[in-house]
Amino acid sequence: MTNRIRVGITGYGNLGRGVEAAIAQSPDMRLVGVFSRRDPAGVQLLDSEVPVYSIDRTEEFTDEIDVMILCGGSKSDLPEQGPYMAGLFNVVDSYDTHASIPEYYASVDQPARESGHVYLLSSGWDPGLFSINRLMGEAILPEGETYTFWGKGLSQGHSDAVRRVPGVKGGVQYTIPSETAIERVRSGQLPQLETRDKHVRECYVVLEEGADANAVRHAIVSMPAYFADYDTTVHFIDEATLKAEHGAMPHGGFVIRSGKTGQDNDQVMEFSLKLGSNPEFTASVLVAYARAVHRLARLGDIGAKTVFDVAPGLLSPKSPAQLRKELL
Amino acid sequence: MTNRIRVGITGYGNLGRGVEAAIAQSPDMRLVGVFSRRDPAGVQLLDSEVPVYSIDRTEEFTDEIDVMILCGGSKSDLPEQGPYMAGLFNVVDSYDTHASIPEYYASVDQPARESGHVYLLSSGWDPGLFSINRLMGEAILPEGETYTFWGKGLSQGHSDAVRRVPGVKGGVQYTIPSETAIERVRSGQLPQLETRDKHVRECYVVLEEGADANAVRHAIVSMPAYFADYDTTVHFIDEATLKAEHGAMPHGGFVIRSGKTGQDNDQVMEFSLKLGSNPEFTASVLVAYARAVHRLARLGDIGAKTVFDVAPGLLSPKSPAQLRKELL
């Protein structure tokens, strides 16, 4: 294919690696290069034929790249890189600090407009696919409630908290949606639920030699903010099991809209994800949106966009006529 | 609100009544009138203040109606009304004969373009929301399989078939997704499944006085095309139970995309509906898309559209900034 969409990746951690893998599954796209803050010689890609460049050299590639996918973190990488890249490229990112989205939107919108590029921020699954389902739920069923549940997923912050407990050698924490809460929501009862009512926490812990299991368990389940308000279970395992069974990065969750129409009829819409790898799935979403961004840019659109602004058809490599015939 | 979207309804059966109820839940919309083939004096609306007109008078209302929602059937009503209405109004319909969508699209696209209107065909949930999820599933997870399950839902055609069996006084048939098949799909096994593997059929039957229950059961479960290939269960009930418990029109189903990414990780996306009333839910979808059609028309867009062409944000009464702040 000669007219493949030319994509660049900035930042090569788990997410960047996932983007590289997702592009390899997309015959209409081609990875031009990876840009890293590390010494390029030390960055090992999945495909050794793709070049790695220093992030300082992105400006040289404005004519070679149709869409740049930013794979850095929301805390410090994206607030710095986003506004800069908006002046150079069409961009997709996964900015996920929900409360700061309006400011971040403004910070990339202006440079994107001035340089004539499209910048799609906050793609992925939450924000992203979950946001779309929250929006459609309330637009279609205006009288009702929306519930978002997360998990089963590995939580980095809570895993760190477990590992800081004296006597703990290693461990991980999973956030798990409460089955009881999900059933109440699915039944159309419209319960009022706090985050702590909707989730339970499960810890897998390796003890230091000679540590007191009961003391460790107590220290975890009573930890304020992290565990005290939750139904928390602690499992003790050995180090080999931790490595063998808890090295993946699963995640997922549900968005449920429960509403009523007309003659007091219950209507329930539900979207759920069960992800073997959180970063690889997020990356797959970013790549599909990169296709949409490329098309919007070719149609002459400019400025900041979110998933709310993108018609579903733009995500697919198929033509509109083919989509109507095969998938409608 | 002075600038409410002015909506008309053509056809007043279960779907038209559902649209009336959905507009009543939408403060940014106003129902201008209902157009019927029946004698207007005999058509009783939920809200007696809304006028009913003969369908022959629609042409008089081109200046009064922003969007016309067609609530007739796909077999004979819409193929006749659609191309005609496309010349007069912005339109939303629920055309659902999947195989004929490309032809039907062409038949409304030309008159809509010539008259400068937007015509959104095949809205609802399948085609409609299920189509969007099929599209997004394969765009995001290009290596995988998509599975659509329908039910639990009342099937009109199969209920009619049950009622034609000698000895049957009354009855209904529900199509129910097979739990075994759903579990296999959710597990990431990527099974090959025919429609008959994915669904079971359940019949609730009232016998004529003196009819032989075993003969009736055998006639039903062995009926070719309708039941012989399926796992079918027949329950015998009395007439009072049929009326009390089987008068609603529930439906629903699932779209599941099961795919693999990067390092052979299983990823599962699932969208499901559990509907207390199929026509009221379909109507709620049509009304949300009527809002989007009104906006597209105001932006100067024309011609035939499907749900694939509509950005999610257009469905919500909220502003783009409010959506980013509250729902992203």
mmCIF file with all atom_site columns, N, CA, C and O in Angstrom, chain A residues 36-52:
data_model
loop_
_atom_site.group_PDB
_atom_site.id
_atom_site.type_symbol
_atom_site.label_atom_id
_atom_site.label_alt_id
_atom_site.label_comp_id
_atom_site.label_asym_id
_atom_site.label_entity_id
_atom_site.label_seq_id
_atom_site.pdbx_PDB_ins_code
_atom_site.Cartn_x
_atom_site.Cartn_y
_atom_site.Cartn_z
_atom_site.occupancy
_atom_site.B_iso_or_equiv
_atom_site.pdbx_formal_charge
_atom_site.auth_seq_id
_atom_site.auth_comp_id
_atom_site.auth_asym_id
_atom_site.auth_atom_id
_atom_site.pdbx_PDB_model_num
ATOM 1  N N  . SER A 1 36 ? 12.433 9.312  21.599 1.00 0.00 ? 36 SER A N  1
ATOM 2  C CA . SER A 1 36 ? 12.598 8.986  23.016 1.00 0.00 ? 36 SER A CA 1
ATOM 3  C C  . SER A 1 36 ? 13.518 9.992  23.688 1.00 0.00 ? 36 SER A C  1
ATOM 4  O O  . SER A 1 36 ? 14.390 10.589 23.049 1.00 0.00 ? 36 SER A O  1
ATOM 5  N N  . ARG A 1 37 ? 13.306 10.149 25.002 1.00 0.00 ? 37 ARG A N  1
ATOM 6  C CA . ARG A 1 37 ? 14.225 10.989 25.770 1.00 0.00 ? 37 ARG A CA 1
ATOM 7  C C  . ARG A 1 37 ? 15.501 10.233 26.114 1.00 0.00 ? 37 ARG A C  1
ATOM 8  O O  . ARG A 1 37 ? 16.502 10.821 26.480 1.00 0.00 ? 37 ARG A O  1
ATOM 9  N N  . ARG A 1 38 ? 15.410 8.892  26.019 1.00 0.00 ? 38 ARG A N  1
ATOM 10 C CA . ARG A 1 38 ? 16.596 8.084  26.320 1.00 0.00 ? 38 ARG A CA 1
ATOM 11 C C  . ARG A 1 38 ? 17.565 8.135  25.134 1.00 0.00 ? 38 ARG A C  1
ATOM 12 O O  . ARG A 1 38 ? 17.205 8.575  24.045 1.00 0.00 ? 38 ARG A O  1
ATOM 13 N N  . ASP A 1 39 ? 18.739 7.640  25.352 1.00 0.00 ? 39 ASP A N  1
ATOM 14 C CA . ASP A 1 39 ? 19.714 7.519  24.268 1.00 0.00 ? 39 ASP A CA 1
ATOM 15 C C  . ASP A 1 39 ? 19.152 6.532  23.244 1.00 0.00 ? 39 ASP A C  1
ATOM 16 O O  . ASP A 1 39 ? 18.910 5.367  23.571 1.00 0.00 ? 39 ASP A O  1
ATOM 17 N N  . PRO A 1 40 ? 18.908 6.964  21.999 1.00 0.00 ? 40 PRO A N  1
ATOM 18 C CA . PRO A 1 40 ? 18.288 6.080  21.001 1.00 0.00 ? 40 PRO A CA 1
ATOM 19 C C  . PRO A 1 40 ? 18.989 4.731  20.878 1.00 0.00 ? 40 PRO A C  1
ATOM 20 O O  . PRO A 1 40 ? 18.335 3.715  20.633 1.00 0.00 ? 40 PRO A O  1
ATOM 21 N N  . ALA A 1 41 ? 20.285 4.707  21.067 1.00 0.00 ? 41 ALA A N  1
ATOM 22 C CA . ALA A 1 41 ? 21.019 3.447  20.926 1.00 0.00 ? 41 ALA A CA 1
ATOM 23 C C  . ALA A 1 41 ? 20.549 2.413  21.951 1.00 0.00 ? 41 ALA A C  1
ATOM 24 O O  . ALA A 1 41 ? 20.658 1.206  21.729 1.00 0.00 ? 41 ALA A O  1
ATOM 25 N N  . GLY A 1 42 ? 19.995 2.884  23.071 1.00 0.00 ? 42 GLY A N  1
ATOM 26 C CA . GLY A 1 42 ? 19.589 1.959  24.130 1.00 0.00 ? 42 GLY A CA 1
ATOM 27 C C  . GLY A 1 42 ? 18.127 1.569  24.079 1.00 0.00 ? 42 GLY A C  1
ATOM 28 O O  . GLY A 1 42 ? 17.650 0.841  24.948 1.00 0.00 ? 42 GLY A O  1
ATOM 29 N N  . VAL A 1 43 ? 17.382 2.048  23.063 1.00 0.00 ? 43 VAL A N  1
ATOM 30 C CA . VAL A 1 43 ? 15.950 1.743  22.991 1.00 0.00 ? 43 VAL A CA 1
ATOM 31 C C  . VAL A 1 43 ? 15.724 0.587  22.016 1.00 0.00 ? 43 VAL A C  1
ATOM 32 O O  . VAL A 1 43 ? 16.061 0.689  20.832 1.00 0.00 ? 43 VAL A O  1
ATOM 33 N N  . GLN A 1 44 ? 15.181 -0.493 22.539 1.00 0.00 ? 44 GLN A N  1
ATOM 34 C CA . GLN A 1 44 ? 15.001 -1.709 21.735 1.00 0.00 ? 44 GLN A CA 1
ATOM 35 C C  . GLN A 1 44 ? 13.531 -1.836 21.328 1.00 0.00 ? 44 GLN A C  1
ATOM 36 O O  . GLN A 1 44 ? 12.680 -2.086 22.151 1.00 0.00 ? 44 GLN A O  1
ATOM 37 N N  . LEU A 1 45 ? 13.232 -1.670 20.035 1.00 0.00 ? 45 LEU A N  1
ATOM 38 C CA . LEU A 1 45 ? 11.844 -1.799 19.579 1.00 0.00 ? 45 LEU A CA 1
ATOM 39 C C  . LEU A 1 45 ? 11.499 -3.259 19.315 1.00 0.00 ? 45 LEU A C  1
ATOM 40 O O  . LEU A 1 45 ? 12.384 -4.114 19.217 1.00 0.00 ? 45 LEU A O  1
ATOM 41 N N  . LEU A 1 46 ? 10.181 -3.529 19.157 1.00 0.00 ? 46 LEU A N  1
ATOM 42 C CA . LEU A 1 46 ? 9.740  -4.867 18.757 1.00 0.00 ? 46 LEU A CA 1
ATOM 43 C C  . LEU A 1 46 ? 10.251 -5.166 17.346 1.00 0.00 ? 46 LEU A C  1
ATOM 44 O O  . LEU A 1 46 ? 10.699 -6.262 17.046 1.00 0.00 ? 46 LEU A O  1
ATOM 45 N N  . ASP A 1 47 ? 10.170 -4.151 16.464 1.00 0.00 ? 47 ASP A N  1
ATOM 46 C CA . ASP A 1 47 ? 10.643 -4.305 15.084 1.00 0.00 ? 47 ASP A CA 1
ATOM 47 C C  . ASP A 1 47 ? 11.940 -3.529 14.942 1.00 0.00 ? 47 ASP A C  1
ATOM 48 O O  . ASP A 1 47 ? 11.938 -2.303 14.945 1.00 0.00 ? 47 ASP A O  1
ATOM 49 N N  . SER A 1 48 ? 13.035 -4.249 14.771 1.00 0.00 ? 48 SER A N  1
ATOM 50 C CA . SER A 1 48 ? 14.345 -3.588 14.816 1.00 0.00 ? 48 SER A CA 1
ATOM 51 C C  . SER A 1 48 ? 14.608 -2.719 13.593 1.00 0.00 ? 48 SER A C  1
ATOM 52 O O  . SER A 1 48 ? 15.579 -1.981 13.552 1.00 0.00 ? 48 SER A O  1
ATOM 53 N N  . GLU A 1 49 ? 13.727 -2.781 12.567 1.00 0.00 ? 49 GLU A N  1
ATOM 54 C CA . GLU A 1 49 ? 13.995 -1.973 11.368 1.00 0.00 ? 49 GLU A CA 1
ATOM 55 C C  . GLU A 1 49 ? 13.472 -0.545 11.473 1.00 0.00 ? 49 GLU A C  1
ATOM 56 O O  . GLU A 1 49 ? 13.751 0.291  10.626 1.00 0.00 ? 49 GLU A O  1
ATOM 57 N N  . VAL A 1 50 ? 12.665 -0.275 12.500 1.00 0.00 ? 50 VAL A N  1
ATOM 58 C CA . VAL A 1 50 ? 12.142 1.082  12.674 1.00 0.00 ? 50 VAL A CA 1
ATOM 59 C C  . VAL A 1 50 ? 13.182 1.912  13.439 1.00 0.00 ? 50 VAL A C  1
ATOM 60 O O  . VAL A 1 50 ? 13.689 1.475  14.466 1.00 0.00 ? 50 VAL A O  1
ATOM 61 N N  . PRO A 1 51 ? 13.530 3.108  12.927 1.00 0.00 ? 51 PRO A N  1
ATOM 62 C CA . PRO A 1 51 ? 14.554 3.912  13.601 1.00 0.00 ? 51 PRO A CA 1
ATOM 63 C C  . PRO A 1 51 ? 14.062 4.579  14.887 1.00 0.00 ? 51 PRO A C  1
ATOM 64 O O  . PRO A 1 51 ? 12.889 4.899  15.015 1.00 0.00 ? 51 PRO A O  1
ATOM 65 N N  . VAL A 1 52 ? 14.971 4.764  15.818 1.00 0.00 ? 52 VAL A N  1
ATOM 66 C CA . VAL A 1 52 ? 14.697 5.493  17.063 1.00 0.00 ? 52 VAL A CA 1
ATOM 67 C C  . VAL A 1 52 ? 15.500 6.790  17.033 1.00 0.00 ? 52 VAL A C  1
ATOM 68 O O  . VAL A 1 52 ? 16.677 6.791  16.670 1.00 0.00 ? 52 VAL A O  1
#
